[in-house]
Structures are given as C-alpha cells and as structure tokens.
PDB file of C-alpha atoms and ligand atoms in Angstrom:
ATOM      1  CA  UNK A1311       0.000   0.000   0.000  1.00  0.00           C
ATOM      2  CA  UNK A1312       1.418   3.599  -0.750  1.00  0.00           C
ATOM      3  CA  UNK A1313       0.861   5.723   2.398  1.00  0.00           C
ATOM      4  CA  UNK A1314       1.680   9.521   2.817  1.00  0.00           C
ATOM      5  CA  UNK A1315       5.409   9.414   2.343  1.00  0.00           C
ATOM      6  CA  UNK A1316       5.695   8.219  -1.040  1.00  0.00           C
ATOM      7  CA  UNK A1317       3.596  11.048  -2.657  1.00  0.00           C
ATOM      8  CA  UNK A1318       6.417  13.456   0.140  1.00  0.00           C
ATOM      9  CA  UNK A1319       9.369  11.127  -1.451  1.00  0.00           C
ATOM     10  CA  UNK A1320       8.270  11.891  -5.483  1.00  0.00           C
ATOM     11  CA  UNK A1321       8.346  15.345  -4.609  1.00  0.00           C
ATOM     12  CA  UNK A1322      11.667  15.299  -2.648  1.00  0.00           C
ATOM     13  CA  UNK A1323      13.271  13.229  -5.395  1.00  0.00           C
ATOM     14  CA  UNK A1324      11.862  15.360  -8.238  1.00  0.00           C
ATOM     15  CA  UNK A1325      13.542  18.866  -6.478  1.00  0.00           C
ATOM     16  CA  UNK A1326      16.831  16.740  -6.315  1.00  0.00           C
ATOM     17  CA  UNK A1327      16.491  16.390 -10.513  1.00  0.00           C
ATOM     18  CA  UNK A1328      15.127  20.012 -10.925  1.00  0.00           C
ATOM     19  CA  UNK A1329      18.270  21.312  -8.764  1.00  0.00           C
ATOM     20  CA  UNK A1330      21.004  19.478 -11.353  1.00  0.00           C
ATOM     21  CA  UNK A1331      19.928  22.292 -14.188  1.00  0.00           C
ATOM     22  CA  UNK A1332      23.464  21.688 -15.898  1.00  0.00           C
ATOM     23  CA  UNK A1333      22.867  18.117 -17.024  1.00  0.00           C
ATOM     24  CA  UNK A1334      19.058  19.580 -18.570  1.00  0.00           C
ATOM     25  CA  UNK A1335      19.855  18.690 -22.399  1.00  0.00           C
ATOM     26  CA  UNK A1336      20.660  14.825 -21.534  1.00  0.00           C
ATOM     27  CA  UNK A1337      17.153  14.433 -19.396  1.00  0.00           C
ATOM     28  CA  UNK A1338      15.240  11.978 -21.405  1.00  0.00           C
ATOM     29  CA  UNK A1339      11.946  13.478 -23.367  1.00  0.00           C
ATOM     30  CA  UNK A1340       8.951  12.262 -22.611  1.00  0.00           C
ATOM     31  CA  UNK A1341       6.336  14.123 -25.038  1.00  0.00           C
ATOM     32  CA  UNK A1342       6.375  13.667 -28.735  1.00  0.00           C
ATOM     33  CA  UNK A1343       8.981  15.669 -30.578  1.00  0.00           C
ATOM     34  CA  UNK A1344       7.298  15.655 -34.274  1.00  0.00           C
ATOM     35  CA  UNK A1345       3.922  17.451 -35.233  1.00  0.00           C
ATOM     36  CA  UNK A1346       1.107  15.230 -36.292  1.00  0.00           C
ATOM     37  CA  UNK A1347      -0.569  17.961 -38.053  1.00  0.00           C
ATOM     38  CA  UNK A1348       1.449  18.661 -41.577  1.00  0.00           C
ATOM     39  CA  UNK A1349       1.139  22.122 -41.258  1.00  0.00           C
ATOM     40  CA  UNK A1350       2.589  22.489 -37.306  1.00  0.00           C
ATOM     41  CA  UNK A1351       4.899  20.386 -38.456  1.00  0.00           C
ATOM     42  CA  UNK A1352       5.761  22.432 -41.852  1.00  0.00           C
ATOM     43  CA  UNK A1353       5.929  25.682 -39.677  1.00  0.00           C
ATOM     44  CA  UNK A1354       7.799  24.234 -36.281  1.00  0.00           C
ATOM     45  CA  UNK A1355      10.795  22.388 -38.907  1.00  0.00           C
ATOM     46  CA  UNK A1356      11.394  25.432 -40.225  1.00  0.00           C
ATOM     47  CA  UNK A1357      11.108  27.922 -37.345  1.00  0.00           C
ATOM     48  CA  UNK A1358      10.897  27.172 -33.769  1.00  0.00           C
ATOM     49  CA  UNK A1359      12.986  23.568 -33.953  1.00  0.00           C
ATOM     50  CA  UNK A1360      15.814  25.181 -34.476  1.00  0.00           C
ATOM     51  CA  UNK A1361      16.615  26.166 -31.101  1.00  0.00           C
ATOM     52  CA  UNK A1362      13.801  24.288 -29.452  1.00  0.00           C
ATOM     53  CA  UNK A1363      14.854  20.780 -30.636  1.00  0.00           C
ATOM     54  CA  UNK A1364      18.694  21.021 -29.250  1.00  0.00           C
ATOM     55  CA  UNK A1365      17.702  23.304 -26.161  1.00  0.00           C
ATOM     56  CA  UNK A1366      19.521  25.905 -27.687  1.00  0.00           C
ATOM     57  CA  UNK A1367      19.979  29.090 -25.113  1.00  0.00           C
ATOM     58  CA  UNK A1368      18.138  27.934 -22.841  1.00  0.00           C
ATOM     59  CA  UNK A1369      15.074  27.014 -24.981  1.00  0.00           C
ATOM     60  CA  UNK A1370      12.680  24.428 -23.286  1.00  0.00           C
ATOM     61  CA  UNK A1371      13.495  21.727 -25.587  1.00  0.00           C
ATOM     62  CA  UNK A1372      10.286  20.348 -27.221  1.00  0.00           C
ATOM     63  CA  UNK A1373       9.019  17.104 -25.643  1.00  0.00           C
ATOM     64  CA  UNK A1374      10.746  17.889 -22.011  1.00  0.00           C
ATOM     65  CA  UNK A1375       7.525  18.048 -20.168  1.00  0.00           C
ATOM     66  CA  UNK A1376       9.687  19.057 -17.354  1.00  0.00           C
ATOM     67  CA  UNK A1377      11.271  21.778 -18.807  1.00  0.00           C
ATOM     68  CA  UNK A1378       8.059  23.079 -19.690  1.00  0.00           C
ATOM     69  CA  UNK A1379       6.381  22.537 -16.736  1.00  0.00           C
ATOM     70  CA  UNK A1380       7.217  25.801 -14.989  1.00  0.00           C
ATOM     71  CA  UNK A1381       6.761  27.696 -18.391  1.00  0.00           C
ATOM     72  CA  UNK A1382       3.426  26.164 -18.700  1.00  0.00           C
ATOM     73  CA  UNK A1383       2.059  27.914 -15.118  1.00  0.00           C
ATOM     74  CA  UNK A1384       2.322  30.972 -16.191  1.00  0.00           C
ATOM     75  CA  UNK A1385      -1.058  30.508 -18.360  1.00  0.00           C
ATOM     76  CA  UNK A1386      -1.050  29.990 -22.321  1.00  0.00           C
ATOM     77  CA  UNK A1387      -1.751  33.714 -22.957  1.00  0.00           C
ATOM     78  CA  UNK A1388       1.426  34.326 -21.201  1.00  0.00           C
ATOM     79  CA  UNK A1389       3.057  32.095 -23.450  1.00  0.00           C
ATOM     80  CA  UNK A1390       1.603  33.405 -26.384  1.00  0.00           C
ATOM     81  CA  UNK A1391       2.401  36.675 -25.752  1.00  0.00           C
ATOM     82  CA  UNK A1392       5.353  36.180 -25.303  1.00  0.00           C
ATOM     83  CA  UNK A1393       6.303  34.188 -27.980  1.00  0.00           C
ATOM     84  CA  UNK A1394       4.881  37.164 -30.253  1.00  0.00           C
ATOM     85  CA  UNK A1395       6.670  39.753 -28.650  1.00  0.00           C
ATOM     86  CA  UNK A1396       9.442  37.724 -28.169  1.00  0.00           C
ATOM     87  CA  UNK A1397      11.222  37.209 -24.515  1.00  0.00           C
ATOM     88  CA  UNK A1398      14.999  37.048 -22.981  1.00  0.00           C
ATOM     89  CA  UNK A1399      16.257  34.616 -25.215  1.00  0.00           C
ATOM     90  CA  UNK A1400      13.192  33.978 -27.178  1.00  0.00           C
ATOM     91  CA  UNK A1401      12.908  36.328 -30.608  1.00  0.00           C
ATOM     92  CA  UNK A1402       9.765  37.684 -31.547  1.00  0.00           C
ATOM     93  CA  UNK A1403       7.806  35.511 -33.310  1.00  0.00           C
ATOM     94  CA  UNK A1404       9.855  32.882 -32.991  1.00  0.00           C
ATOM     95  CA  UNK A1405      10.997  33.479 -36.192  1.00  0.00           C
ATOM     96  CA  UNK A1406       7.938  32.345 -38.117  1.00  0.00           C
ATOM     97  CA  UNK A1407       6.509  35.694 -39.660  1.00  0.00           C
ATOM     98  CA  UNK A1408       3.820  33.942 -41.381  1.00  0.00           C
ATOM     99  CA  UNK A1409       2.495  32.191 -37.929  1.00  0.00           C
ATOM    100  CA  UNK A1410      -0.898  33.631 -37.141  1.00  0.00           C
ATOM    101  CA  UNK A1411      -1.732  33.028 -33.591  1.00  0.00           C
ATOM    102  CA  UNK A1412      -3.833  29.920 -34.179  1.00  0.00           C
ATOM    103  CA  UNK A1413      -0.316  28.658 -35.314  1.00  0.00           C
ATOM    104  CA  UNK A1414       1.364  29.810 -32.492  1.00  0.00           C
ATOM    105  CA  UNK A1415      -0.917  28.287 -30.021  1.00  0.00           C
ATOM    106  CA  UNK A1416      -1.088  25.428 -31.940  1.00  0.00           C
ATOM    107  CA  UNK A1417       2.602  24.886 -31.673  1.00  0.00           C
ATOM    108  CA  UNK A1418       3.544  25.754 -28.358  1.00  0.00           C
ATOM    109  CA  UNK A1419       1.003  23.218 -27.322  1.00  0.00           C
ATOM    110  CA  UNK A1420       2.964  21.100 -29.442  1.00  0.00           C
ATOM    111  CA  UNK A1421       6.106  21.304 -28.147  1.00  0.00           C
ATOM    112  CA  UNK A1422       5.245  21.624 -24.561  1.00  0.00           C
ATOM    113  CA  UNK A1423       3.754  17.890 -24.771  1.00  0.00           C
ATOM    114  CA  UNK A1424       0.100  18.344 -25.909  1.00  0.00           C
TER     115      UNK A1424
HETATM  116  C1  HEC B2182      16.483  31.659 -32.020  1.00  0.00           C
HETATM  117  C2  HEC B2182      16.048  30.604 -31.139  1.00  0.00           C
HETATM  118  C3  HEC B2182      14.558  30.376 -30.942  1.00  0.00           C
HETATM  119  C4  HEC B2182      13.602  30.147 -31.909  1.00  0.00           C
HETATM  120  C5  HEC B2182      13.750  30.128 -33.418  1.00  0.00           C
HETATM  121  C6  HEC B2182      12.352  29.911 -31.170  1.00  0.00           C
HETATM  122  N1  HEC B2182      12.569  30.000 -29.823  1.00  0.00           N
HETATM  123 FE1  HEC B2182      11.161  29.836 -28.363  1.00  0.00          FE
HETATM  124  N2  HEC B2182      12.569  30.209 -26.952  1.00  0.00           N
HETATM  125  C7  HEC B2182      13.914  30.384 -27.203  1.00  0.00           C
HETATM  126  C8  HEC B2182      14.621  30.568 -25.938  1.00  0.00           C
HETATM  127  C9  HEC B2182      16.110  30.786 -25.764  1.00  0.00           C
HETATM  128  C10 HEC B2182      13.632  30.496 -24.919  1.00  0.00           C
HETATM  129  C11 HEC B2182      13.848  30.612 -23.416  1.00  0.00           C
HETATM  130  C12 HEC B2182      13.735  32.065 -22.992  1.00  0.00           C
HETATM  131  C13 HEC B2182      14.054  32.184 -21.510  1.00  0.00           C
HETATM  132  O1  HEC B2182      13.169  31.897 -20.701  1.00  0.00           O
HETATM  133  O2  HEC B2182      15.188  32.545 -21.188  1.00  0.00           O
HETATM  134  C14 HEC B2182      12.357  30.259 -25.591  1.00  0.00           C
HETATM  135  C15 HEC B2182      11.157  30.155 -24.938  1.00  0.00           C
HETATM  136  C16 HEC B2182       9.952  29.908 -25.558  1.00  0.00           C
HETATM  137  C17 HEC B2182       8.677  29.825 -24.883  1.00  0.00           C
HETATM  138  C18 HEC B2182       8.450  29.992 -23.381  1.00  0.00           C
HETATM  139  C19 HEC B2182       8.230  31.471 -23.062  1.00  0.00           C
HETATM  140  C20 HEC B2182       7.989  31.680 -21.590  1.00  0.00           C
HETATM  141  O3  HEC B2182       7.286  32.636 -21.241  1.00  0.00           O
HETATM  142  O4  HEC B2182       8.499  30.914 -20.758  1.00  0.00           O
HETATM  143  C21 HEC B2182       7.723  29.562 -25.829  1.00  0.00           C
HETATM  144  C22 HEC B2182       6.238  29.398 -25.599  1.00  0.00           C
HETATM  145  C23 HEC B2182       8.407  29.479 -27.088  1.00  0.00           C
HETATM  146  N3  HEC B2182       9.755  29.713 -26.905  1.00  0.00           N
HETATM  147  C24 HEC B2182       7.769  29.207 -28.288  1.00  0.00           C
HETATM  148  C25 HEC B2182       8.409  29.193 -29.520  1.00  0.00           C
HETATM  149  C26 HEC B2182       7.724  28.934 -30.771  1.00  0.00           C
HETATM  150  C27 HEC B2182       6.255  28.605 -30.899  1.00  0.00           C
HETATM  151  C28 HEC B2182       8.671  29.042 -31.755  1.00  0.00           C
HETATM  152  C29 HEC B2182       8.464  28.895 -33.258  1.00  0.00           C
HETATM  153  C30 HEC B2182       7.422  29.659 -33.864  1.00  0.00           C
HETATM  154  C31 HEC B2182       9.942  29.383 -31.112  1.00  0.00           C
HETATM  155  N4  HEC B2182       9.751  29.444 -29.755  1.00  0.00           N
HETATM  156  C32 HEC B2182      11.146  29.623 -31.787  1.00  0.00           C
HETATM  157  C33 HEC B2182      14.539  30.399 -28.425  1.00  0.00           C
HETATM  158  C34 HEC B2182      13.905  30.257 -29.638  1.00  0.00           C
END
C-alpha cells in the first residue's frame, strides 16, 4: 500500500532532478517531438525547432515536459504573448513571420507535450 510518504518522497526526489539544471539537455523526453498535423509540423521544422529541438539558449526543448512545466504555469496567454513579442532569449515571433496566432498556439502546445 502507498501511504503519505511516497507522494512526500516523489516530490523530494523530483527537487533533487530540478536542482542538477546543468545536465538539462541529456534528461530523457517524454512528449512527442514531431507534429502530427502537416502544417505544425511544416511551420515548427522550419522555425521554432531550431533552437527548441537542441535546447539551444536555454530554450525548453520540445518534448521535455519538465522543462516546460514551470513555463506552462504561467497561463497559455502568457506564453503566447510572449512568444509574439518575443522574450529574454526567445525572438519575436519565434521566427515564423507567417504564424498567425492559431499557429502559435497550436505549436507551443505542441512542443510543450500536448
Ligand atoms: C532563435 C532561437 C529560438 C527560436 C527560433 C524559437 N525559440 Fe522559443 N525560446 C527560445 C529561448 C532561448 C527560450 C527561453 C527564454 C528564456 O526563458 O530565457 C524560448 C522560450 C519559448 C517559450 C516559453 C516562453 C515563456 O514565457 O516561458 C515559448 C512558448 C516558445 N519559446 C515558443 C516558440 C515557438 C512557438 C517558436 C516557433 C514559432 C519558437 N519558440 C522559436 C529560443 C527560440
């Protein structure tokens, strides 16, 4: 039977992951990392999975739920702001200046899993 502690010893064990940030890019991905739709998939090869596939500067690599996790709380009008306007490392747009924000949404639900 699982009693109290084990939820307590997840959590615990998670923080010790989230704390090693420098070995991020080897953590496993867990989400899918190609589109299903053709057009997501058209737009993200040629735009956003450039520095989203590798992790590049920081980028929440697509598929690493965990990455995304904490990017995901803010609230996806956060997210699609700022991928419009572009943020820290993040150019506006994302690069894709035919993306309407259908798109956008669209792929940033994509690459964060879902
Ligand atoms: C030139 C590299 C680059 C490209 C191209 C790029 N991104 Fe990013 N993106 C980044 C980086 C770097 C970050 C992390 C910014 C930070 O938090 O420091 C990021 C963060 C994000 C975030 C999280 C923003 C937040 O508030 O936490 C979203 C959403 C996102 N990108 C969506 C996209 C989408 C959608 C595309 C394609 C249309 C795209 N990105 C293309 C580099 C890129």
């Amino acid at each position: 039977m699982l009693d109290i502690r084990t939820p307590l010893l997840l959590i615990f064990l998670s923080l010790l992951c989230a704390c090693s940030g420098d070995s991020e890019p080897m953590r496993q991905l867990s989400g899918p990392t190609t589109p299903t739709d053709a057009r997501v998939a058209e737009l993200y090869n040629r735009s956003c999975r450039s520095c989203h596939a590798q992790g590049a500067g920081w980028a929440p690599r697509t598929g690493d739920l965990q990455a995304w996790a904490p990017r995901l709380q803010k609230g996806a009008p956060v997210l699609l702001e700022h991928t419009i306007d572009g943020f820290k490392g993040m150019p506006p747009m994302g690069m894709c200046f035919d993306c309407n924000e259908e798109d956008f949404t669209k792929l940033i639900s994509f690459m964060s899993g879902g």
